[in-house]
Coordinates of C-alpha atoms in Angstrom, one line a residue:
M1097 CA 14.1 -17.4 10.9
T1098 CA 15.2 -14.2 10.6
R1099 CA 17.9 -15.1 7.8
F1100 CA 15.9 -17.9 7.3
L1101 CA 12.8 -15.3 5.6
A1102 CA 15.4 -12.5 4.5
A1103 CA 17.3 -15.0 2.0
L1104 CA 14.1 -16.2 0.8
L1105 CA 13.2 -12.8 0.7
A1106 CA 15.8 -11.2 -2.3
L1107 CA 15.3 -14.5 -4.0
A1108 CA 11.1 -14.1 -4.1
L1109 CA 12.1 -10.2 -4.8
L1110 CA 11.4 -9.5 -8.5
V1111 CA 13.4 -5.9 -9.7
C1112 CA 16.6 -5.0 -8.7
P1113 CA 18.4 -2.0 -9.3
P1114 CA 21.8 -2.1 -11.1
T1115 CA 25.7 -1.8 -10.1
G1116 CA 27.1 -0.8 -12.9
A1117 CA 27.2 -1.6 -16.6
A1118 CA 27.7 -4.9 -18.0
A1119 CA 27.2 -6.6 -22.2
E1120 CA 23.9 -9.1 -21.9
T1121 CA 25.3 -12.1 -22.6
P1122 CA 21.8 -14.2 -24.5
P1123 CA 20.9 -17.3 -22.6
A1124 CA 23.0 -20.4 -23.6
G1125 CA 20.6 -22.9 -25.4
I1126 CA 18.4 -21.3 -27.7
A1127 CA 18.4 -20.1 -30.9
W1128 CA 17.9 -16.5 -29.8
H1129 CA 17.0 -14.0 -33.0
A1130 CA 20.4 -12.8 -34.1
G1131 CA 18.7 -9.7 -36.2
D1132 CA 16.7 -6.7 -34.5
V1133 CA 13.2 -7.0 -32.7
D1134 CA 11.3 -5.3 -36.5
S1135 CA 12.8 -8.8 -38.4
A1136 CA 11.6 -10.8 -35.7
F1137 CA 8.3 -10.0 -36.5
V1138 CA 9.0 -10.2 -39.0
R1139 CA 10.1 -14.0 -38.8
A1140 CA 7.5 -15.0 -36.5
R1141 CA 4.7 -13.7 -39.7
Q1142 CA 6.2 -16.0 -41.9
E1143 CA 6.6 -18.6 -39.5
G1144 CA 3.4 -18.6 -37.9
K1145 CA 4.8 -18.7 -34.6
P1146 CA 4.4 -16.9 -31.7
L1147 CA 7.7 -14.5 -30.3
F1148 CA 9.3 -14.4 -27.3
L1149 CA 11.1 -11.4 -25.7
Y1150 CA 13.6 -11.5 -22.8
W1151 CA 14.6 -8.0 -21.2
G1152 CA 17.9 -8.0 -19.0
A1153 CA 20.9 -7.4 -18.3
V1154 CA 23.6 -8.8 -16.9
W1155 CA 24.4 -7.0 -13.4
C1156 CA 20.5 -7.9 -12.2
P1157 CA 20.9 -10.7 -9.6
Y1158 CA 17.5 -12.3 -10.8
C1159 CA 17.9 -12.2 -14.7
N1160 CA 20.6 -14.9 -13.8
Q1161 CA 18.0 -16.1 -11.7
V1162 CA 15.3 -16.2 -14.4
K1163 CA 18.3 -18.2 -16.6
A1164 CA 20.2 -20.3 -14.1
T1165 CA 16.3 -22.3 -13.4
I1166 CA 14.1 -21.5 -16.5
F1167 CA 16.1 -20.6 -19.5
S1168 CA 18.3 -23.2 -18.9
R1169 CA 15.0 -26.7 -18.2
Q1170 CA 15.1 -28.5 -21.1
D1171 CA 11.5 -28.0 -21.1
F1172 CA 11.4 -24.8 -21.8
I1173 CA 14.6 -25.0 -24.1
A1174 CA 12.4 -27.6 -26.4
R1175 CA 9.9 -25.2 -26.0
S1176 CA 10.8 -22.1 -27.2
R1177 CA 11.7 -23.8 -30.6
L1178 CA 8.0 -23.1 -31.5
F1179 CA 8.7 -19.3 -30.8
V1180 CA 11.2 -17.0 -31.8
P1181 CA 13.1 -15.8 -29.1
V1182 CA 14.7 -12.6 -28.8
Y1183 CA 17.0 -11.0 -25.4
I1184 CA 17.1 -7.6 -24.9
D1185 CA 20.1 -5.8 -23.4
G1186 CA 18.4 -3.5 -21.3
D1187 CA 21.5 -0.9 -21.5
A1188 CA 22.6 -1.7 -24.9
P1189 CA 22.5 2.1 -26.3
S1190 CA 18.9 1.6 -28.7
A1191 CA 17.8 -0.2 -25.3
Q1192 CA 15.3 2.3 -24.1
Q1193 CA 13.6 3.0 -26.8
L1194 CA 13.2 -0.3 -27.1
G1195 CA 11.5 -0.4 -23.4
A1196 CA 10.3 2.9 -25.0
R1197 CA 7.7 1.0 -27.5
F1198 CA 6.9 -1.6 -25.4
K1199 CA 6.5 -0.4 -22.4
V1200 CA 9.4 -2.2 -20.4
S1201 CA 11.6 -0.9 -17.7
A1202 CA 12.6 -3.4 -14.4
Y1203 CA 14.4 -6.3 -15.1
P1204 CA 13.3 -8.6 -15.5
T1205 CA 10.7 -8.5 -17.8
M1206 CA 9.3 -11.2 -20.4
I1207 CA 7.0 -11.0 -22.7
L1208 CA 4.3 -13.5 -24.7
F1209 CA 3.4 -11.9 -28.3
R1210 CA 2.1 -13.3 -31.7
P1211 CA 2.8 -13.8 -35.1
D1212 CA 1.1 -10.0 -35.9
G1213 CA 2.6 -8.4 -32.3
T1214 CA -0.3 -8.7 -30.2
E1215 CA 0.7 -8.9 -26.3
I1216 CA -0.2 -11.9 -24.9
T1217 CA 1.6 -12.0 -21.0
R1218 CA 4.1 -11.0 -19.4
L1219 CA 5.9 -14.1 -17.7
P1220 CA 6.5 -13.6 -14.1
G1221 CA 10.3 -14.3 -12.7
E1222 CA 10.0 -15.3 -9.4
V1223 CA 8.2 -18.4 -9.3
D1224 CA 8.7 -22.0 -9.6
G1225 CA 10.3 -23.1 -12.6
D1226 CA 7.6 -25.6 -12.8
S1227 CA 4.3 -22.8 -12.6
Y1228 CA 6.3 -20.8 -15.6
M1229 CA 5.7 -23.2 -17.8
R1230 CA 2.7 -24.2 -17.2
V1231 CA 1.3 -20.3 -17.7
L1232 CA 3.9 -20.4 -20.6
A1233 CA 2.2 -23.4 -22.0
L1234 CA -1.2 -21.2 -21.5
G1235 CA 0.1 -17.7 -22.8
A1236 CA 0.5 -20.0 -26.0
A1237 CA -2.8 -22.5 -26.1
G1238 CA -3.5 -19.9 -28.6
G1239 CA -6.4 -17.9 -25.5
R1240 CA -7.0 -14.2 -25.8
P1241 CA -4.6 -11.8 -24.9
V1242 CA -4.8 -11.1 -20.6
K1243 CA -6.0 -7.8 -22.0
Q1244 CA -8.9 -9.1 -23.4
L1245 CA -9.0 -11.4 -20.2
L1246 CA -9.3 -8.2 -17.9
A1247 CA -11.6 -6.0 -19.5
A1248 CA -14.3 -9.5 -19.5
A1249 CA -13.7 -9.9 -15.8
R1250 CA -14.6 -6.2 -16.0
A1251 CA -17.1 -6.4 -17.1
G1252 CA -18.9 -9.6 -14.8
Q1253 CA -18.1 -12.6 -17.8
A1254 CA -17.4 -15.0 -16.7
L1255 CA -13.6 -17.0 -16.8
S1256 CA -12.7 -20.2 -16.9
A1257 CA -10.3 -21.5 -14.1
D1258 CA -7.3 -21.6 -16.4
D1259 CA -8.5 -17.3 -17.4
W1260 CA -8.0 -17.1 -13.3
R1261 CA -5.4 -18.4 -13.1
R1262 CA -2.9 -16.4 -16.5
L1263 CA -4.3 -13.4 -15.1
A1264 CA -2.7 -14.3 -11.6
F1265 CA 0.5 -15.1 -12.6
Y1266 CA 0.3 -12.0 -14.8
A1267 CA 3.5 -9.8 -14.0
W1268 CA 1.9 -7.5 -12.3
E1269 CA 4.9 -4.9 -11.0
T1270 CA 6.6 -5.9 -14.9
D1271 CA 2.9 -3.9 -16.1
E1272 CA 4.0 -1.0 -17.0
Q1273 CA 0.1 0.0 -18.0
A1274 CA 0.2 -2.0 -20.6
V1275 CA -2.9 -3.7 -19.3
L1276 CA -3.6 -1.2 -15.9
A1277 CA -4.0 2.3 -15.7
R1278 CA -1.8 4.0 -13.0
G1279 CA -3.6 3.7 -9.6
E1280 CA -6.2 0.6 -10.6
T1281 CA -3.3 -1.9 -9.6
V1282 CA -5.1 -2.8 -6.2
P1283 CA -8.1 -2.7 -6.6
M1284 CA -8.6 -4.7 -9.7
L1285 CA -6.6 -7.4 -8.6
W1286 CA -9.0 -7.1 -5.4
R1287 CA -12.1 -7.1 -7.4
L1288 CA -9.7 -10.2 -9.5
A1289 CA -8.8 -11.9 -6.0
L1290 CA -12.7 -11.9 -5.2
A1291 CA -14.3 -12.4 -8.3
S1292 CA -11.8 -16.1 -8.8
T1293 CA -11.8 -17.4 -5.5
G1294 CA -14.5 -20.6 -6.1
A1295 CA -13.5 -21.0 -9.6
A1296 CA -9.2 -21.2 -9.1
P1297 CA -8.8 -20.4 -5.4
E1298 CA -5.0 -21.0 -5.9
A1299 CA -4.8 -18.0 -8.2
S1300 CA -7.1 -16.1 -6.5
A1301 CA -4.4 -16.9 -3.1
R1302 CA -2.0 -15.5 -5.7
L1303 CA -4.4 -12.2 -6.9
A1304 CA -5.5 -11.4 -3.0
I1305 CA -1.6 -11.4 -2.0
K1306 CA -0.1 -9.1 -4.8
A1307 CA -3.2 -6.3 -3.5
M1308 CA -2.1 -6.0 -0.4
N1309 CA 1.8 -5.6 -1.2
A1310 CA 0.8 -3.2 -3.4
A1311 CA -1.0 -2.1 -1.1
S1312 CA 2.1 -1.9 1.1
G1313 CA 3.5 -0.3 -0.6
A1314 CA 1.6 2.3 -2.1
P1315 CA 2.1 6.0 -0.5
A1316 CA -0.6 6.4 2.2
G1317 CA -4.7 6.9 1.9
Q1318 CA -3.1 6.2 -2.5
A1319 CA -3.8 2.2 -2.3
Q1320 CA -7.7 1.6 0.2
L1321 CA -7.5 -1.6 1.6
D1322 CA -9.5 -2.5 4.0
K1323 CA -8.2 -5.0 5.4
A1324 CA -10.1 -7.4 7.7
A1325 CA -10.8 -8.1 4.9
A1326 CA -7.4 -9.0 3.6
L1327 CA -6.4 -10.7 6.6
Q1328 CA -9.2 -12.9 7.2
R1329 CA -8.0 -14.3 3.4
L1330 CA -4.4 -14.1 4.0
R1331 CA -4.5 -16.1 7.4
A1332 CA -6.6 -18.3 4.8
A1333 CA -4.4 -19.6 2.1
L1334 CA -1.8 -19.9 5.1
A1335 CA -3.8 -22.2 6.1
S1336 CA -4.3 -24.5 3.4
P1337 CA -1.7 -26.3 2.6
A1338 CA -2.3 -26.4 -1.4
V1339 CA -2.9 -22.4 -1.5
A1340 CA 0.0 -21.2 0.5
R1341 CA 2.1 -24.0 -1.2
A1342 CA 0.7 -22.8 -4.9
N1343 CA 2.4 -19.3 -4.0
F1344 CA 5.0 -19.8 -1.7
A1345 CA 7.1 -17.7 -2.8
E1346 CA 5.1 -14.6 -3.3
L1347 CA 4.2 -15.8 0.9
A1348 CA 7.6 -15.6 1.4
A1349 CA 8.1 -12.4 -0.3
A1350 CA 5.5 -11.3 1.7
A1351 CA 6.3 -12.0 5.2
G1352 CA 8.9 -9.1 5.8
S1353 CA 6.0 -6.4 4.8
L1354 CA 2.6 -7.8 5.5
P1355 CA 2.4 -8.5 8.9
A1356 CA 3.2 -4.6 9.6
F1357 CA 1.0 -3.7 7.1
L1358 CA -2.1 -5.7 8.6
T1359 CA -1.5 -5.6 11.2
E1360 CA -0.7 -3.1 15.1
P1361 CA 3.1 -4.6 16.4
G1362 CA 2.3 -6.0 20.4
T1363 CA -1.5 -7.7 19.3
P1364 CA -2.8 -10.5 19.4
A1365 CA -3.8 -10.5 15.8
R1366 CA 0.5 -10.2 14.8
S1367 CA 1.4 -12.8 17.0
Q1368 CA -0.8 -15.3 15.7
L1369 CA -0.4 -14.0 11.7
L1370 CA 3.5 -15.1 12.5
R1371 CA 3.3 -18.0 14.1
E1372 CA 0.9 -19.3 10.9
W1373 CA 3.6 -17.8 8.7
A1374 CA 6.1 -19.3 10.2
H1375 CA 5.2 -22.6 10.9
V1376 CA 4.2 -22.4 6.6
L1377 CA 7.7 -21.3 6.1
T1378 CA 9.2 -23.8 8.3
R1379 CA 7.3 -27.2 6.6
E1380 CA 7.8 -26.0 3.0
A1381 CA 11.7 -25.6 3.4
A1382 CA 11.3 -28.9 5.5
A1383 CA 9.7 -30.2 2.8
G1384 CA 12.5 -30.8 -0.1
S1385 CA 10.2 -29.5 -2.7
L1386 CA 11.4 -26.7 -3.1

């Protein structure tokens, strides 16, 4: 089981450190824009298409995972004809200036823009291909940018289930303060999780797990979270096959950190949580649909 969890955790992690510099090649099968980013935005405005920006590096295993599992899909290749796809090699000489311009530093980062340059959403790299395509379709459908959705949620406005899904599947790990200020991640994701409980249970669970993950990795005293309430929501997510399946990547990634964050060693609460977690992971692994 330990090896199984470690393997799942390695696959689900999003941000990876460099191990060496080499030239990034654009994923095959997609008509990536050959010019610079500014000319790509000119083209997007002329053609009335969104712009899809991919920031990657050849040394990054998670970039290669995205290329193998997302960019190689025939439905992604077909959809790429509906936007202007641009790739940026994060190791290129001018890449860091572009990174500062677009608030990008983590690998991989994928951003969808309107033709006028307004950022619509950042796409998560750790989800399964079907979930990715649903989020991409929602972002390209002409709805409000995530920044506006977040402002509406802050104001207590009613959001649709799809709006909550777009917030839940936003790439919070690569936000780089594009929509949230530093220090806001844990309280805001928890607030969104609570607000979306009735409208979108699977999205609500993902937001809650994201908040717990962020809190578990924050310095002591800098990320306040009601651990008892968090543990209750986590166990509820594990108890629901539909919710657990929809958030399997998140649960796999958190298996090495959240039990230690939410429970004390040697306690019945820790043992019970680990049993419930192991049951979900082994059940989904045996299902053969991952």
